[in-house]
PDB file of C-alpha atoms and ligand atoms in Angstrom:
ATOM      1  CA  MET A   1      46.975  45.985  89.577  1.00 48.00           C
ATOM      2  CA  ASN A   2      48.232  48.610  87.087  1.00 47.00           C
ATOM      3  CA  THR A   3      45.935  48.958  84.198  1.00 59.00           C
ATOM      4  CA  GLU A   4      47.646  51.957  82.221  1.00 66.00           C
ATOM      5  CA  SER A   5      48.406  51.394  78.832  1.00 80.00           C
ATOM      6  CA  GLU A   6      51.942  52.165  77.610  1.00 91.00           C
ATOM      7  CA  TYR A   7      50.236  54.373  75.045  1.00 95.00           C
ATOM      8  CA  GLN A   8      47.824  56.385  77.464  1.00 95.00           C
ATOM      9  CA  GLY A   9      46.971  60.031  76.270  1.00 95.00           C
ATOM     10  CA  ARG A  10      48.587  59.745  72.845  1.00 97.00           C
ATOM     11  CA  ASN A  11      47.076  60.033  69.386  1.00 98.00           C
ATOM     12  CA  ILE A  12      46.054  57.175  67.506  1.00 98.00           C
ATOM     13  CA  VAL A  13      47.518  56.890  64.013  1.00 98.00           C
ATOM     14  CA  LEU A  14      45.793  54.169  61.801  1.00 98.00           C
ATOM     15  CA  THR A  15      47.512  52.725  58.969  1.00 98.00           C
ATOM     16  CA  GLY A  16      46.919  49.591  56.644  1.00 98.00           C
ATOM     17  CA  PHE A  17      46.073  48.476  53.354  1.00 98.00           C
ATOM     18  CA  MET A  18      43.074  50.070  51.236  1.00 98.00           C
ATOM     19  CA  GLY A  19      39.887  48.298  52.575  1.00 97.00           C
ATOM     20  CA  ALA A  20      41.395  47.693  56.087  1.00 97.00           C
ATOM     21  CA  GLY A  21      38.634  49.854  57.571  1.00 97.00           C
ATOM     22  CA  LYS A  22      40.860  52.985  58.740  1.00 98.00           C
ATOM     23  CA  THR A  23      38.588  55.749  57.859  1.00 97.00           C
ATOM     24  CA  SER A  24      35.359  53.902  59.376  1.00 97.00           C
ATOM     25  CA  LEU A  25      37.093  52.834  62.462  1.00 98.00           C
ATOM     26  CA  GLY A  26      39.097  56.269  62.889  1.00 98.00           C
ATOM     27  CA  LYS A  27      35.614  58.089  63.075  1.00 98.00           C
ATOM     28  CA  ALA A  28      34.271  55.664  65.404  1.00 98.00           C
ATOM     29  CA  VAL A  29      37.487  55.761  67.688  1.00 98.00           C
ATOM     30  CA  SER A  30      37.419  59.682  67.413  1.00 98.00           C
ATOM     31  CA  LYS A  31      33.838  59.501  68.891  1.00 98.00           C
ATOM     32  CA  LEU A  32      34.679  57.205  71.678  1.00 98.00           C
ATOM     33  CA  LEU A  33      37.841  59.371  72.743  1.00 98.00           C
ATOM     34  CA  GLN A  34      35.750  62.544  71.787  1.00 98.00           C
ATOM     35  CA  VAL A  35      38.642  64.151  69.822  1.00 98.00           C
ATOM     36  CA  PRO A  36      38.656  65.092  66.057  1.00 98.00           C
ATOM     37  CA  PHE A  37      39.382  62.657  63.258  1.00 98.00           C
ATOM     38  CA  LEU A  38      41.732  63.629  60.434  1.00 98.00           C
ATOM     39  CA  ASP A  39      42.452  61.710  57.444  1.00 98.00           C
ATOM     40  CA  THR A  40      45.600  62.694  54.987  1.00 98.00           C
ATOM     41  CA  ASP A  41      43.713  62.067  51.869  1.00 98.00           C
ATOM     42  CA  ASP A  42      40.987  64.397  53.081  1.00 98.00           C
ATOM     43  CA  LEU A  43      43.270  67.195  53.881  1.00 98.00           C
ATOM     44  CA  ILE A  44      45.251  66.465  50.768  1.00 98.00           C
ATOM     45  CA  GLU A  45      42.236  66.722  48.433  1.00 98.00           C
ATOM     46  CA  LYS A  46      41.072  70.070  50.544  1.00 98.00           C
ATOM     47  CA  SER A  47      44.493  71.692  49.953  1.00 98.00           C
ATOM     48  CA  GLU A  48      44.858  70.556  46.381  1.00 98.00           C
ATOM     49  CA  GLY A  49      41.096  71.177  45.557  1.00 98.00           C
ATOM     50  CA  MET A  50      41.567  68.041  43.804  1.00 97.00           C
ATOM     51  CA  THR A  51      40.440  64.547  44.471  1.00 98.00           C
ATOM     52  CA  ILE A  52      43.032  61.766  44.889  1.00 98.00           C
ATOM     53  CA  SER A  53      42.393  60.423  41.341  1.00 97.00           C
ATOM     54  CA  GLU A  54      42.842  63.767  39.737  1.00 98.00           C
ATOM     55  CA  ILE A  55      46.177  64.417  41.623  1.00 98.00           C
ATOM     56  CA  PHE A  56      47.486  60.714  40.138  1.00 98.00           C
ATOM     57  CA  ALA A  57      46.194  61.437  36.764  1.00 97.00           C
ATOM     58  CA  GLY A  58      47.119  65.432  36.639  1.00 97.00           C
ATOM     59  CA  LYS A  59      50.320  65.340  38.794  1.00 97.00           C
ATOM     60  CA  GLY A  60      51.532  61.729  39.208  1.00 97.00           C
ATOM     61  CA  GLU A  61      51.712  59.481  42.106  1.00 97.00           C
ATOM     62  CA  GLN A  62      55.294  61.242  43.032  1.00 97.00           C
ATOM     63  CA  TYR A  63      53.827  64.439  43.659  1.00 98.00           C
ATOM     64  CA  PHE A  64      50.995  62.868  45.830  1.00 98.00           C
ATOM     65  CA  ARG A  65      53.370  60.844  47.708  1.00 98.00           C
ATOM     66  CA  SER A  66      55.299  64.167  48.516  1.00 98.00           C
ATOM     67  CA  LEU A  67      51.866  65.817  49.608  1.00 98.00           C
ATOM     68  CA  GLU A  68      51.657  62.783  51.901  1.00 98.00           C
ATOM     69  CA  THR A  69      54.998  63.329  53.648  1.00 98.00           C
ATOM     70  CA  GLU A  70      54.405  67.220  53.719  1.00 98.00           C
ATOM     71  CA  THR A  71      50.829  66.487  55.586  1.00 98.00           C
ATOM     72  CA  VAL A  72      52.485  63.762  58.093  1.00 98.00           C
ATOM     73  CA  ARG A  73      55.106  66.002  58.926  1.00 98.00           C
ATOM     74  CA  LYS A  74      52.754  68.994  59.785  1.00 97.00           C
ATOM     75  CA  LEU A  75      50.378  66.483  61.675  1.00 97.00           C
ATOM     76  CA  ALA A  76      53.428  65.098  63.759  1.00 96.00           C
ATOM     77  CA  GLY A  77      54.347  68.629  65.014  1.00 92.00           C
ATOM     78  CA  ARG A  78      50.859  69.353  65.489  1.00 91.00           C
ATOM     79  CA  GLY A  79      49.818  69.828  69.352  1.00 86.00           C
ATOM     80  CA  GLY A  80      46.470  68.747  70.691  1.00 91.00           C
ATOM     81  CA  ARG A  81      44.725  65.144  70.447  1.00 96.00           C
ATOM     82  CA  PHE A  82      43.177  63.487  67.424  1.00 98.00           C
ATOM     83  CA  VAL A  83      42.787  60.393  65.753  1.00 98.00           C
ATOM     84  CA  LEU A  84      44.312  60.067  62.350  1.00 98.00           C
ATOM     85  CA  SER A  85      43.757  57.659  59.480  1.00 98.00           C
ATOM     86  CA  VAL A  86      46.562  57.739  57.069  1.00 98.00           C
ATOM     87  CA  GLY A  87      46.337  56.446  53.083  1.00 98.00           C
ATOM     88  CA  GLY A  88      47.593  52.841  52.473  1.00 98.00           C
ATOM     89  CA  GLY A  89      50.782  53.867  50.570  1.00 98.00           C
ATOM     90  CA  LEU A  90      51.921  56.341  53.309  1.00 98.00           C
ATOM     91  CA  PRO A  91      54.072  54.167  55.477  1.00 98.00           C
ATOM     92  CA  LEU A  92      56.283  52.986  52.279  1.00 97.00           C
ATOM     93  CA  ARG A  93      58.174  56.187  52.238  1.00 97.00           C
ATOM     94  CA  GLU A  94      61.013  55.504  54.735  1.00 97.00           C
ATOM     95  CA  GLU A  95      61.161  59.254  56.097  1.00 97.00           C
ATOM     96  CA  ASN A  96      57.318  59.146  56.712  1.00 98.00           C
ATOM     97  CA  ARG A  97      57.757  55.897  59.291  1.00 98.00           C
ATOM     98  CA  PRO A  98      59.302  57.774  62.218  1.00 97.00           C
ATOM     99  CA  LEU A  99      56.940  60.901  61.538  1.00 98.00           C
ATOM    100  CA  LEU A 100      53.759  58.616  62.090  1.00 98.00           C
ATOM    101  CA  ARG A 101      55.364  57.579  65.517  1.00 97.00           C
ATOM    102  CA  GLU A 102      55.786  60.931  66.393  1.00 97.00           C
ATOM    103  CA  ALA A 103      52.168  61.599  65.638  1.00 97.00           C
ATOM    104  CA  GLY A 104      50.901  59.027  67.868  1.00 97.00           C
ATOM    105  CA  CYS A 105      50.440  55.166  68.654  1.00 98.00           C
ATOM    106  CA  VAL A 106      50.591  53.584  65.324  1.00 98.00           C
ATOM    107  CA  VAL A 107      47.836  50.618  64.477  1.00 98.00           C
ATOM    108  CA  TYR A 108      48.342  48.470  61.862  1.00 98.00           C
ATOM    109  CA  LEU A 109      44.712  47.286  60.921  1.00 98.00           C
ATOM    110  CA  LYS A 110      45.204  43.910  59.503  1.00 98.00           C
ATOM    111  CA  ALA A 111      42.880  42.449  57.194  1.00 97.00           C
ATOM    112  CA  ASP A 112      43.063  39.060  54.895  1.00 96.00           C
ATOM    113  CA  ILE A 113      43.086  39.163  51.287  1.00 97.00           C
ATOM    114  CA  ASP A 114      39.597  37.665  50.789  1.00 96.00           C
ATOM    115  CA  THR A 115      38.305  40.601  53.080  1.00 96.00           C
ATOM    116  CA  LEU A 116      40.231  43.300  51.149  1.00 97.00           C
ATOM    117  CA  SER A 117      38.837  42.009  47.842  1.00 97.00           C
ATOM    118  CA  MET A 118      35.440  41.985  49.035  1.00 96.00           C
ATOM    119  CA  ARG A 119      35.606  45.545  50.471  1.00 95.00           C
ATOM    120  CA  LEU A 120      37.401  46.772  47.339  1.00 97.00           C
ATOM    121  CA  SER A 121      35.382  44.885  44.507  1.00 96.00           C
ATOM    122  CA  LYS A 122      33.234  47.955  43.542  1.00 94.00           C
ATOM    123  CA  ASP A 123      36.046  50.699  43.945  1.00 94.00           C
ATOM    124  CA  THR A 124      36.781  53.138  41.245  1.00 91.00           C
ATOM    125  CA  LYS A 125      38.462  55.727  43.651  1.00 94.00           C
ATOM    126  CA  ARG A 126      41.862  53.992  43.957  1.00 96.00           C
ATOM    127  CA  PRO A 127      44.115  54.504  41.064  1.00 96.00           C
ATOM    128  CA  VAL A 128      46.852  52.143  42.866  1.00 96.00           C
ATOM    129  CA  LEU A 129      44.167  49.276  42.059  1.00 96.00           C
ATOM    130  CA  GLN A 130      43.354  50.496  38.494  1.00 92.00           C
ATOM    131  CA  GLN A 131      47.085  49.894  37.555  1.00 89.00           C
ATOM    132  CA  GLY A 132      48.859  46.747  36.521  1.00 87.00           C
ATOM    133  CA  GLY A 133      47.558  43.617  35.253  1.00 90.00           C
ATOM    134  CA  GLY A 134      45.599  40.714  36.761  1.00 94.00           C
ATOM    135  CA  THR A 135      42.411  40.366  38.847  1.00 96.00           C
ATOM    136  CA  LEU A 136      41.668  42.482  41.884  1.00 97.00           C
ATOM    137  CA  GLU A 137      42.702  39.605  44.240  1.00 97.00           C
ATOM    138  CA  GLU A 138      45.971  39.222  42.383  1.00 97.00           C
ATOM    139  CA  LYS A 139      46.645  42.753  42.588  1.00 97.00           C
ATOM    140  CA  ILE A 140      45.953  43.061  46.523  1.00 98.00           C
ATOM    141  CA  THR A 141      48.087  40.079  46.748  1.00 97.00           C
ATOM    142  CA  ARG A 142      51.032  41.480  44.871  1.00 97.00           C
ATOM    143  CA  ILE A 143      50.782  44.997  46.558  1.00 97.00           C
ATOM    144  CA  LEU A 144      50.282  43.607  50.146  1.00 98.00           C
ATOM    145  CA  ALA A 145      53.344  41.178  49.823  1.00 97.00           C
ATOM    146  CA  GLN A 146      55.374  44.469  49.061  1.00 97.00           C
ATOM    147  CA  ARG A 147      54.015  46.512  51.894  1.00 98.00           C
ATOM    148  CA  GLU A 148      53.099  44.232  54.913  1.00 97.00           C
ATOM    149  CA  PRO A 149      56.662  44.297  56.006  1.00 98.00           C
ATOM    150  CA  LEU A 150      56.776  48.193  56.163  1.00 98.00           C
ATOM    151  CA  TYR A 151      53.348  48.356  57.755  1.00 98.00           C
ATOM    152  CA  LEU A 152      54.663  45.924  60.749  1.00 98.00           C
ATOM    153  CA  GLU A 153      57.939  48.104  60.609  1.00 97.00           C
ATOM    154  CA  ALA A 154      55.828  51.100  61.238  1.00 97.00           C
ATOM    155  CA  ALA A 155      53.357  49.737  63.431  1.00 98.00           C
ATOM    156  CA  ASP A 156      53.436  50.100  67.280  1.00 97.00           C
ATOM    157  CA  VAL A 157      50.178  47.596  67.682  1.00 97.00           C
ATOM    158  CA  VAL A 158      48.906  45.376  65.086  1.00 98.00           C
ATOM    159  CA  ILE A 159      45.074  44.769  65.331  1.00 98.00           C
ATOM    160  CA  GLU A 160      42.930  42.241  63.215  1.00 95.00           C
ATOM    161  CA  ASN A 161      39.926  43.777  61.340  1.00 94.00           C
ATOM    162  CA  ASP A 162      38.275  40.778  59.683  1.00 91.00           C
ATOM    163  CA  HIS A 163      35.684  38.396  61.100  1.00 90.00           C
ATOM    164  CA  ARG A 164      35.130  40.334  64.281  1.00 93.00           C
ATOM    165  CA  PRO A 165      32.356  42.894  65.401  1.00 96.00           C
ATOM    166  CA  PHE A 166      33.229  46.536  64.493  1.00 97.00           C
ATOM    167  CA  ARG A 167      32.455  47.760  67.653  1.00 97.00           C
ATOM    168  CA  GLU A 168      34.666  45.548  69.341  1.00 97.00           C
ATOM    169  CA  VAL A 169      37.422  46.461  67.227  1.00 98.00           C
ATOM    170  CA  ALA A 170      36.949  50.263  67.667  1.00 98.00           C
ATOM    171  CA  ALA A 171      36.763  49.582  71.685  1.00 98.00           C
ATOM    172  CA  GLU A 172      40.223  47.807  71.540  1.00 97.00           C
ATOM    173  CA  ILE A 173      41.741  50.604  69.394  1.00 98.00           C
ATOM    174  CA  ALA A 174      40.242  53.349  71.866  1.00 98.00           C
ATOM    175  CA  GLN A 175      41.445  51.252  75.058  1.00 97.00           C
ATOM    176  CA  LEU A 176      45.142  51.640  73.514  1.00 97.00           C
ATOM    177  CA  VAL A 177      45.235  55.363  74.642  1.00 97.00           C
ATOM    178  CA  MET A 178      42.843  55.482  77.623  1.00 95.00           C
TER     179      MET A 178
HETATM  180  C1  LIG B   1      46.623  54.611  48.280  1.00 64.09           C
HETATM  181  C2  LIG B   1      45.516  54.395  49.092  1.00 64.09           C
HETATM  182  C3  LIG B   1      44.524  55.437  49.292  1.00 64.09           C
HETATM  183  C4  LIG B   1      44.850  56.890  48.740  1.00 64.09           C
HETATM  184  C5  LIG B   1      45.260  56.618  47.325  1.00 64.09           C
HETATM  185  C6  LIG B   1      46.911  55.610  47.450  1.00 64.09           C
HETATM  186  C7  LIG B   1      47.814  53.484  48.523  1.00 64.09           C
HETATM  187  O1  LIG B   1      44.059  55.781  50.944  1.00 64.09           O
HETATM  188  O2  LIG B   1      46.055  57.422  49.619  1.00 64.09           O
HETATM  189  O3  LIG B   1      44.629  56.162  46.422  1.00 64.09           O
HETATM  190  O4  LIG B   1      48.799  53.533  47.611  1.00 64.09           O
HETATM  191  O5  LIG B   1      47.416  52.415  49.042  1.00 64.09           O
HETATM  192  P1  LIG B   1      43.002  54.540  51.502  1.00 64.09           P
HETATM  193  O6  LIG B   1      44.179  53.543  52.076  1.00 64.09           O
HETATM  194  O7  LIG B   1      42.422  55.300  52.605  1.00 64.09           O
HETATM  195  O8  LIG B   1      42.320  54.051  50.486  1.00 64.09           O
END
């Protein structure tokens, strides 16, 4: 029996909406695979010496989006193994999607609107959710409707991350590249 995965030996790249669990699962998967965990938001905050909210407020969203492209381009060309979590808006730029694929096996972590609303209800650090009108649930519904086709287009694999034990999801993701 051939049990080798199509993605064996590749890196894992986690995408999905804010609150989908990319960072917490990314850290768990990196431990399972014993490889470093990287996060585009962290890398950007460190290189700019500012938080994401400060970058949005002081330099604007487009500046932040260009930093995302620059960051993912560097990571796509970087050797060595890693698990990468990317900001929820990163797959929206067309040029970023092939770069994600170059960086590794792209997993779209999918969660439903109720789960996302619950996880994001106390959030104050995500400028995208502070903009526009309506309730949090309405904002998530609206933004997710625009983004989901692009998350799907960018993805090699879709994994549901709601109503399932955390460890089970982490193991399923790690298994993809083992
Ligand atoms: C954003 C998601 C955030 C961060 C920024 C913009 C977005 O990352 O990059 O606030 O547009 O969805 P997380 O998905 O890790 O929250």
